Amino acid sequence: METAHSPSPPDLSRCVRCGICKTLCPTYAEEPAEGMGARGRVALVKGLASGQISPSRLLNKHLYSCILCGACSGSCPLGIDVPETVYQGRSLLRDADVRRRVLRYLTRLSVAWPDAAYRLARMAQGTLWSFLARKGIIPEFPELQEVPFRKAEQVFKTHKKKRGRVAVFTGCSINYIFPDLGESLLNVLQKLNYEVVLPKGEVCCGNPLRSVGLEEQAVEQAKKNYRVFSRLKVDAILSLCPTCTHTLKHEYPKLIGKGLDKAMDISVFFLDKLEQVPRFDKTAVYHDPCHLQYMLGVTKEPREIIRKAGIDLIETADPGCCGFGGLYCMSNREMSSRFLAKRGADIMASKSDTVITSCPGCILTLGRSVKDRPVIHLIELIEDAYCIRADAQELLF
């Protein structure tokens, strides 16, 4: 039987204020005030939870200035989970947080009725959406696709000897913004003779809800997805979004007491299944998505796959967060833009032929800054290297 328990903040009384987490915090590096760093946020949530401090505009600013990148994750010698602490702090602030009331309301509606929200967004994208983007109120987004990737429960069988069976967790960004990436994943899996399941009943992973303090609603999403995916007899649950993968695997145990252990990043799944095919004599920068490198600990696998395709990787001088952060790029535009400007300049200085990443959100953000070369998802490279599309060289470089 599933249990739903909105987790209480970690035991913050153990914090000895050593400051290791603060040294890794990107927002503290941009704005070196105690409340803008990981250590300061831990102290603030501790005070808020104990009633020693009350909700305020400044407290709200500090807790919502965190991009939840996870750079501090695992750094605490006493095991304090800083991102989880911030989630719980935002939940405690929810009723007093008037400024984000509309954002929470829209997030809740979009998650509860995603198809209706999608249709409304498509209607608005040529008028209200573009007007708000021009004014700098919301980021520029690509045109929403006419048909989502996930339509109904589908099973894609292989015509050759079946190598295995995998499920795909589509996620909202692939379903509504980048359905072509979902198609690329299907193509690669079928090329490798995997049976693929897109189960009926998948919902948003719940991370956007947590990011605005809606813990109870995130619990409901976790319960629904666990019911759908835990019953499947598959070798792996693959997602093209590191945030979704991390949420399914590592946050669901905090929300409902159990996670989807078979969830994994595509680079981990594909690495030992792809042969060396030095097809592209080009250069690329690989941009590490924050949740992939910090929360999932995946950095070498994407690079090894890229090198297998014959691409020369350039490591930039100042790698860091691109500033996407899910809803962060809407609610913290100024700080998000700072991150993007720094990362964009770093990539531009590399003179690489292309930019490769593993996160659809990073593609959205980096595409606004890196204008002179393609920004692509790793799955596109894998498809074009191993499924042999005739126009691959032209599309990717």
CSV table of C-alpha atoms in Angstrom, one decimal:
chain,number,residue,atom,x,y,z
A,1,MET,CA,0.0,0.0,0.0
A,2,GLU,CA,1.3,3.4,-0.9
A,3,THR,CA,2.0,5.9,1.8
A,4,ALA,CA,2.0,9.7,1.2
A,5,HIS,CA,4.1,11.7,3.5
A,6,SER,CA,5.2,15.2,2.8
A,7,PRO,CA,8.7,15.0,4.2
A,8,SER,CA,9.7,17.2,7.1
A,9,PRO,CA,13.0,19.2,6.8
A,10,PRO,CA,16.2,17.2,7.4
A,11,ASP,CA,17.7,17.4,10.8
A,12,LEU,CA,19.2,20.9,10.5
A,13,SER,CA,20.3,21.0,14.2
A,14,ARG,CA,23.4,19.0,13.1
A,15,CYS,CA,24.7,21.9,10.9
A,16,VAL,CA,28.0,23.2,12.3
A,17,ARG,CA,28.2,26.0,9.7
A,18,CYS,CA,31.4,24.7,8.2
A,19,GLY,CA,30.6,26.5,4.9
A,20,ILE,CA,31.5,23.7,2.5
A,21,CYS,CA,28.1,23.9,0.8
A,22,LYS,CA,28.4,27.7,0.4
A,23,THR,CA,31.7,27.5,-1.5
A,24,LEU,CA,29.9,25.4,-4.2
A,25,CYS,CA,26.8,27.6,-4.5
A,26,PRO,CA,26.5,29.4,-7.8
A,27,THR,CA,24.1,32.1,-6.5
A,28,TYR,CA,26.4,32.9,-3.7
A,29,ALA,CA,29.2,33.3,-6.2
A,30,GLU,CA,27.1,35.8,-8.0
A,31,GLU,CA,25.8,37.6,-4.9
A,32,PRO,CA,28.0,36.9,-1.9
A,33,ALA,CA,25.5,37.5,0.9
A,34,GLU,CA,25.0,34.8,3.5
A,35,GLY,CA,21.3,34.3,2.7
A,36,MET,CA,22.2,33.8,-1.0
A,37,GLY,CA,24.2,30.7,-0.3
A,38,ALA,CA,23.5,27.1,0.7
A,39,ARG,CA,24.6,27.5,4.3
A,40,GLY,CA,22.5,30.6,4.8
A,41,ARG,CA,19.4,28.9,3.4
A,42,VAL,CA,19.8,26.0,5.8
A,43,ALA,CA,20.0,28.4,8.7
A,44,LEU,CA,16.9,30.3,7.4
A,45,VAL,CA,14.8,27.1,7.0
A,46,LYS,CA,15.9,26.0,10.5
A,47,GLY,CA,14.7,29.3,11.9
A,48,LEU,CA,11.4,29.2,10.0
A,49,ALA,CA,10.6,25.6,10.9
A,50,SER,CA,11.3,26.3,14.6
A,51,GLY,CA,9.3,29.6,14.6
A,52,GLN,CA,12.3,31.7,15.5
A,53,ILE,CA,11.8,33.7,12.3
A,54,SER,CA,8.7,34.6,10.5
A,55,PRO,CA,7.9,34.7,6.7
A,56,SER,CA,9.1,37.9,5.1
A,57,ARG,CA,9.9,39.4,1.7
A,58,LEU,CA,13.7,39.0,2.3
A,59,LEU,CA,13.3,35.4,3.5
A,60,ASN,CA,11.2,34.7,0.4
A,61,LYS,CA,13.9,36.2,-1.8
A,62,HIS,CA,16.7,34.0,-0.3
A,63,LEU,CA,14.8,30.7,-0.5
A,64,TYR,CA,13.6,31.3,-4.0
A,65,SER,CA,16.9,32.6,-5.2
A,66,CYS,CA,18.2,29.0,-5.0
A,67,ILE,CA,18.2,27.4,-8.5
A,68,LEU,CA,18.1,23.9,-6.9
A,69,CYS,CA,21.0,22.9,-9.2
A,70,GLY,CA,22.3,20.4,-6.6
A,71,ALA,CA,25.9,21.7,-6.8
A,72,CYS,CA,26.0,21.5,-3.0
A,73,SER,CA,24.4,18.1,-3.0
A,74,GLY,CA,26.5,15.5,-1.2
A,75,SER,CA,29.0,18.1,0.0
A,76,CYS,CA,27.8,18.2,3.6
A,77,PRO,CA,30.0,16.0,5.8
A,78,LEU,CA,27.1,15.5,8.1
A,79,GLY,CA,24.7,14.5,5.3
A,80,ILE,CA,22.3,17.4,5.4
A,81,ASP,CA,20.3,17.4,2.2
A,82,VAL,CA,20.4,21.1,1.2
A,83,PRO,CA,18.1,20.9,-1.9
A,84,GLU,CA,15.5,19.0,0.2
A,85,THR,CA,15.8,21.6,2.9
A,86,VAL,CA,15.0,24.4,0.4
A,87,TYR,CA,12.0,22.4,-0.9
A,88,GLN,CA,10.6,22.2,2.6
A,89,GLY,CA,11.3,25.8,3.3
A,90,ARG,CA,9.3,26.9,0.3
A,91,SER,CA,6.5,24.6,1.4
A,92,LEU,CA,6.5,26.3,4.8
A,93,LEU,CA,6.4,29.7,3.1
A,94,ARG,CA,3.6,28.9,0.7
A,95,ASP,CA,0.7,30.6,2.4
A,96,ALA,CA,2.7,33.8,3.0
A,97,ASP,CA,4.2,33.9,-0.4
A,98,VAL,CA,1.7,36.3,-2.2
A,99,ARG,CA,4.2,37.2,-4.9
A,100,ARG,CA,4.2,33.7,-6.4
A,101,ARG,CA,0.5,32.9,-5.9
A,102,VAL,CA,-0.3,33.3,-9.6
A,103,LEU,CA,2.7,31.1,-10.6
A,104,ARG,CA,1.6,28.4,-8.1
A,105,TYR,CA,-1.9,28.6,-9.4
A,106,LEU,CA,-0.9,28.3,-13.0
A,107,THR,CA,1.6,25.5,-12.3
A,108,ARG,CA,-1.1,23.6,-10.4
A,109,LEU,CA,-3.6,24.0,-13.2
A,110,SER,CA,-1.1,23.0,-15.9
A,111,VAL,CA,-0.1,19.9,-14.1
A,112,ALA,CA,-3.7,18.9,-13.3
A,113,TRP,CA,-5.0,19.5,-16.8
A,114,PRO,CA,-1.9,19.4,-19.1
A,115,ASP,CA,-3.7,18.8,-22.4
A,116,ALA,CA,-6.0,21.8,-21.8
A,117,ALA,CA,-3.2,24.0,-20.7
A,118,TYR,CA,-1.3,22.9,-23.8
A,119,ARG,CA,-4.1,23.8,-26.1
A,120,LEU,CA,-4.5,27.2,-24.4
A,121,ALA,CA,-0.8,27.9,-24.7
A,122,ARG,CA,-0.8,27.1,-28.4
A,123,MET,CA,-3.7,29.5,-28.9
A,124,ALA,CA,-1.8,32.2,-26.9
A,125,GLN,CA,1.7,31.7,-28.3
A,126,GLY,CA,1.1,33.9,-31.3
A,127,THR,CA,-0.3,36.8,-29.3
A,128,LEU,CA,-0.1,37.0,-25.5
A,129,TRP,CA,2.9,34.6,-25.3
A,130,SER,CA,5.0,36.5,-27.9
A,131,PHE,CA,4.1,39.9,-26.3
A,132,LEU,CA,5.2,38.8,-22.9
A,133,ALA,CA,8.4,37.3,-24.3
A,134,ARG,CA,9.2,40.6,-26.1
A,135,LYS,CA,8.7,42.5,-22.9
A,136,GLY,CA,11.1,40.1,-21.1
A,137,ILE,CA,8.4,38.9,-18.7
A,138,ILE,CA,8.8,35.3,-19.8
A,139,PRO,CA,11.6,33.5,-21.7
A,140,GLU,CA,11.3,33.0,-25.5
A,141,PHE,CA,10.2,29.4,-26.1
A,142,PRO,CA,9.9,27.6,-29.4
A,143,GLU,CA,6.6,27.0,-31.0
A,144,LEU,CA,4.6,24.4,-29.3
A,145,GLN,CA,4.0,21.4,-31.6
A,146,GLU,CA,0.6,20.6,-33.0
A,147,VAL,CA,0.6,17.0,-31.9
A,148,PRO,CA,2.1,15.9,-28.5
A,149,PHE,CA,4.6,13.0,-28.6
A,150,ARG,CA,2.5,10.8,-26.2
A,151,LYS,CA,-0.9,10.1,-27.6
A,152,ALA,CA,-2.1,6.9,-25.9
A,153,GLU,CA,-0.6,3.7,-24.5
A,154,GLN,CA,1.7,2.4,-27.2
A,155,VAL,CA,4.0,-0.6,-27.5
A,156,PHE,CA,6.6,-0.5,-30.3
A,157,LYS,CA,7.7,-4.1,-31.1
A,158,THR,CA,11.0,-5.0,-32.8
A,159,HIS,CA,10.9,-7.0,-36.1
A,160,LYS,CA,14.1,-8.8,-35.2
A,161,LYS,CA,15.1,-10.8,-32.1
A,162,LYS,CA,14.2,-8.8,-29.1
A,163,ARG,CA,17.2,-7.5,-27.2
A,164,GLY,CA,15.1,-6.3,-24.2
A,165,ARG,CA,12.2,-4.2,-23.2
A,166,VAL,CA,12.2,-0.6,-21.9
A,167,ALA,CA,9.7,2.0,-20.9
A,168,VAL,CA,10.0,5.7,-21.8
A,169,PHE,CA,9.0,8.4,-19.3
A,170,THR,CA,8.2,11.2,-21.7
A,171,GLY,CA,8.1,14.2,-19.4
A,172,CYS,CA,6.3,17.4,-20.2
A,173,SER,CA,9.1,19.1,-22.3
A,174,ILE,CA,9.5,16.2,-24.7
A,175,ASN,CA,5.7,15.6,-24.9
A,176,TYR,CA,4.8,19.2,-25.7
A,177,ILE,CA,7.9,21.1,-26.9
A,178,PHE,CA,10.3,18.6,-28.3
A,179,PRO,CA,8.3,15.6,-29.6
A,180,ASP,CA,11.0,15.1,-32.3
A,181,LEU,CA,13.5,14.1,-29.5
A,182,GLY,CA,11.1,11.5,-28.4
A,183,GLU,CA,10.9,10.1,-31.9
A,184,SER,CA,14.7,10.1,-32.0
A,185,LEU,CA,14.8,8.0,-28.8
A,186,LEU,CA,12.3,5.5,-30.3
A,187,ASN,CA,14.3,5.2,-33.5
A,188,VAL,CA,17.5,4.4,-31.6
A,189,LEU,CA,15.8,1.9,-29.4
A,190,GLN,CA,14.2,0.1,-32.3
A,191,LYS,CA,17.5,0.2,-34.2
A,192,LEU,CA,19.0,-1.7,-31.3
A,193,ASN,CA,16.1,-4.2,-31.3
A,194,TYR,CA,14.4,-3.0,-28.0
A,195,GLU,CA,10.7,-3.3,-27.5
A,196,VAL,CA,9.5,0.1,-26.2
A,197,VAL,CA,6.5,0.9,-24.0
A,198,LEU,CA,4.9,4.3,-23.6
A,199,PRO,CA,2.4,3.5,-20.9
A,200,LYS,CA,-1.0,5.1,-20.4
A,201,GLY,CA,-1.4,7.2,-17.3
A,202,GLU,CA,2.0,9.0,-17.1
A,203,VAL,CA,1.7,12.4,-15.5
A,204,CYS,CA,4.1,15.3,-14.8
A,205,CYS,CA,7.0,14.0,-12.6
A,206,GLY,CA,6.0,16.6,-10.0
A,207,ASN,CA,9.2,18.6,-9.8
A,208,PRO,CA,7.6,21.9,-10.9
A,209,LEU,CA,5.1,21.5,-8.1
A,210,ARG,CA,7.9,21.0,-5.5
A,211,SER,CA,9.8,24.0,-6.8
A,212,VAL,CA,6.9,26.3,-5.8
A,213,GLY,CA,6.1,24.7,-2.5
A,214,LEU,CA,3.2,22.4,-3.6
A,215,GLU,CA,4.4,19.3,-1.7
A,216,GLU,CA,1.0,17.6,-1.4
A,217,GLN,CA,0.3,17.9,-5.1
A,218,ALA,CA,3.8,16.5,-5.9
A,219,VAL,CA,3.0,13.5,-3.7
A,220,GLU,CA,-0.1,12.8,-5.8
A,221,GLN,CA,1.9,12.9,-9.0
A,222,ALA,CA,4.4,10.6,-7.5
A,223,LYS,CA,1.7,8.1,-6.5
A,224,LYS,CA,0.2,8.1,-10.0
A,225,ASN,CA,3.5,7.6,-11.8
A,226,TYR,CA,4.6,4.9,-9.4
A,227,ARG,CA,1.4,3.0,-10.0
A,228,VAL,CA,1.9,3.2,-13.8
A,229,PHE,CA,5.6,2.4,-14.1
A,230,SER,CA,6.2,0.0,-11.2
A,231,ARG,CA,3.9,-2.6,-12.8
A,232,LEU,CA,5.8,-2.7,-16.1
A,233,LYS,CA,8.1,-5.6,-16.7
A,234,VAL,CA,11.0,-3.7,-18.3
A,235,ASP,CA,14.8,-3.5,-18.1
A,236,ALA,CA,14.9,0.2,-17.7
A,237,ILE,CA,12.8,3.4,-17.6
A,238,LEU,CA,14.4,6.0,-19.8
A,239,SER,CA,13.9,9.7,-19.9
A,240,LEU,CA,15.5,12.5,-22.0
A,241,CYS,CA,15.1,14.9,-19.0
A,242,PRO,CA,17.6,14.6,-16.1
A,243,THR,CA,15.2,16.3,-13.7
A,244,CYS,CA,12.5,13.7,-14.5
A,245,THR,CA,15.0,10.9,-14.0
A,246,HIS,CA,16.3,12.3,-10.7
A,247,THR,CA,12.7,12.9,-9.5
A,248,LEU,CA,11.5,9.4,-10.3
A,249,LYS,CA,14.6,7.7,-8.8
A,250,HIS,CA,15.6,9.9,-5.9
A,251,GLU,CA,12.7,12.2,-4.9
A,252,TYR,CA,9.9,9.7,-4.9
A,253,PRO,CA,11.3,7.8,-2.0
A,254,LYS,CA,11.1,11.1,0.0
A,255,LEU,CA,7.5,11.7,-1.2
A,256,ILE,CA,5.9,8.3,-1.1
A,257,GLY,CA,8.5,6.1,0.5
A,258,LYS,CA,9.7,4.4,-2.7
A,259,GLY,CA,11.2,5.3,-6.0
A,260,LEU,CA,11.4,3.9,-9.5
A,261,ASP,CA,14.9,2.3,-9.3
A,262,LYS,CA,15.0,1.4,-13.0
A,263,ALA,CA,14.9,5.1,-14.1
A,264,MET,CA,18.2,6.0,-15.7
A,265,ASP,CA,19.7,8.6,-18.1
A,266,ILE,CA,20.0,7.5,-21.7
A,267,SER,CA,23.8,7.9,-21.7
A,268,VAL,CA,24.1,5.3,-18.9
A,269,PHE,CA,21.8,2.9,-20.8
A,270,PHE,CA,23.3,3.3,-24.2
A,271,LEU,CA,27.1,3.5,-23.4
A,272,ASP,CA,27.9,-0.2,-23.6
A,273,LYS,CA,25.5,-0.8,-26.4
A,274,LEU,CA,27.0,1.5,-29.0
A,275,GLU,CA,30.0,0.7,-31.1
A,276,GLN,CA,32.8,3.0,-32.1
A,277,VAL,CA,31.7,4.7,-35.3
A,278,PRO,CA,33.9,7.7,-36.0
A,279,ARG,CA,31.5,9.4,-38.3
A,280,PHE,CA,31.9,13.1,-37.6
A,281,ASP,CA,35.3,14.9,-37.9
A,282,LYS,CA,34.0,17.9,-35.9
A,283,THR,CA,34.4,19.6,-32.5
A,284,ALA,CA,31.8,20.1,-29.8
A,285,VAL,CA,31.3,21.4,-26.3
A,286,TYR,CA,29.3,19.2,-24.0
A,287,HIS,CA,27.2,21.2,-21.5
A,288,ASP,CA,26.6,19.3,-18.3
A,289,PRO,CA,23.0,19.7,-17.1
A,290,CYS,CA,23.0,20.4,-13.4
A,291,HIS,CA,20.7,17.6,-12.3
A,292,LEU,CA,22.5,15.1,-14.4
A,293,GLN,CA,26.0,15.8,-13.0
A,294,TYR,CA,25.1,16.7,-9.4
A,295,MET,CA,22.0,14.7,-8.6
A,296,LEU,CA,22.6,11.7,-10.8
A,297,GLY,CA,26.4,11.7,-10.9
A,298,VAL,CA,26.6,11.3,-14.7
A,299,THR,CA,29.4,13.1,-16.5
A,300,LYS,CA,31.7,10.7,-18.3
A,301,GLU,CA,29.1,8.6,-20.1
A,302,PRO,CA,27.8,11.4,-22.4
A,303,ARG,CA,31.4,12.3,-23.3
A,304,GLU,CA,32.4,8.8,-24.1
A,305,ILE,CA,29.4,8.4,-26.4
A,306,ILE,CA,30.3,11.7,-28.2
A,307,ARG,CA,33.9,10.5,-28.6
A,308,LYS,CA,32.7,7.2,-30.1
A,309,ALA,CA,31.0,9.3,-32.9
A,310,GLY,CA,34.4,10.7,-33.8
A,311,ILE,CA,33.8,14.2,-32.3
A,312,ASP,CA,36.6,16.1,-30.6
A,313,LEU,CA,35.4,17.4,-27.3
A,314,ILE,CA,36.4,20.8,-26.1
A,315,GLU,CA,36.2,21.4,-22.3
A,316,THR,CA,35.5,25.1,-21.7
A,317,ALA,CA,37.3,27.3,-19.2
A,318,ASP,CA,34.3,28.1,-17.0
A,319,PRO,CA,31.6,25.4,-17.1
A,320,GLY,CA,28.5,26.1,-15.1
A,321,CYS,CA,24.8,26.4,-14.9
A,322,CYS,CA,23.0,27.8,-17.9
A,323,GLY,CA,20.3,29.4,-15.7
A,324,PHE,CA,17.3,27.4,-16.9
A,325,GLY,CA,16.2,25.7,-13.6
A,326,GLY,CA,12.7,24.9,-14.7
A,327,LEU,CA,10.4,27.7,-13.4
A,328,TYR,CA,13.5,29.6,-12.1
A,329,CYS,CA,14.0,31.2,-15.5
A,330,MET,CA,10.6,32.8,-15.2
A,331,SER,CA,10.5,33.7,-11.5
A,332,ASN,CA,14.2,34.8,-11.2
A,333,ARG,CA,14.8,36.3,-14.6
A,334,GLU,CA,17.7,38.5,-13.5
A,335,MET,CA,19.8,35.8,-11.9
A,336,SER,CA,19.0,33.3,-14.6
A,337,SER,CA,20.2,35.8,-17.2
A,338,ARG,CA,23.5,36.2,-15.4
A,339,PHE,CA,24.1,32.5,-15.4
A,340,LEU,CA,23.2,32.3,-19.1
A,341,ALA,CA,25.4,35.2,-20.1
A,342,LYS,CA,28.4,33.7,-18.4
A,343,ARG,CA,27.9,30.2,-19.7
A,344,GLY,CA,27.0,31.5,-23.2
A,345,ALA,CA,30.2,33.5,-23.4
A,346,ASP,CA,32.2,30.6,-22.2
A,347,ILE,CA,30.8,28.3,-24.9
A,348,MET,CA,31.1,31.0,-27.7
A,349,ALA,CA,34.8,31.4,-26.8
A,350,SER,CA,35.4,27.7,-27.5
A,351,LYS,CA,34.9,28.0,-31.3
A,352,SER,CA,33.3,24.6,-31.3
A,353,ASP,CA,31.2,23.4,-34.2
A,354,THR,CA,28.2,22.5,-32.1
A,355,VAL,CA,26.9,22.3,-28.5
A,356,ILE,CA,25.6,19.0,-27.1
A,357,THR,CA,23.7,18.6,-23.9
A,358,SER,CA,21.3,16.0,-22.3
A,359,CYS,CA,18.5,18.3,-21.1
A,360,PRO,CA,15.7,19.9,-23.1
A,361,GLY,CA,15.6,22.8,-20.7
A,362,CYS,CA,19.2,23.5,-21.3
A,363,ILE,CA,18.6,23.5,-25.1
A,364,LEU,CA,15.9,26.1,-24.7
A,365,THR,CA,18.1,28.4,-22.6
A,366,LEU,CA,21.4,28.0,-24.4
A,367,GLY,CA,19.7,28.5,-27.7
A,368,ARG,CA,18.9,32.1,-26.6
A,369,SER,CA,22.6,32.8,-26.1
A,370,VAL,CA,24.6,30.6,-28.5
A,371,LYS,CA,23.3,31.9,-31.8
A,372,ASP,CA,26.0,30.9,-34.3
A,373,ARG,CA,26.0,27.1,-33.9
A,374,PRO,CA,23.5,24.3,-33.3
A,375,VAL,CA,22.5,23.3,-29.7
A,376,ILE,CA,21.4,19.7,-29.8
A,377,HIS,CA,20.4,16.9,-27.5
A,378,LEU,CA,22.7,13.9,-27.1
A,379,ILE,CA,19.9,11.6,-28.5
A,380,GLU,CA,20.1,13.5,-31.8
A,381,LEU,CA,23.8,12.7,-32.1
A,382,ILE,CA,23.2,9.1,-31.2
A,383,GLU,CA,20.4,8.8,-33.8
A,384,ASP,CA,22.4,10.4,-36.5
A,385,ALA,CA,25.6,8.4,-35.8
A,386,TYR,CA,23.9,5.0,-35.5
A,387,CYS,CA,20.7,5.2,-37.5
A,388,ILE,CA,22.6,6.9,-40.4
A,389,ARG,CA,20.5,9.7,-41.5
A,390,ALA,CA,21.8,11.1,-44.8
A,391,ASP,CA,21.4,14.7,-43.7
A,392,ALA,CA,23.1,14.3,-40.3
A,393,GLN,CA,26.2,16.3,-41.1
A,394,GLU,CA,24.1,19.2,-42.4
A,395,LEU,CA,21.7,19.1,-39.5
A,396,LEU,CA,24.1,18.9,-36.6
A,397,PHE,CA,27.0,21.1,-37.7
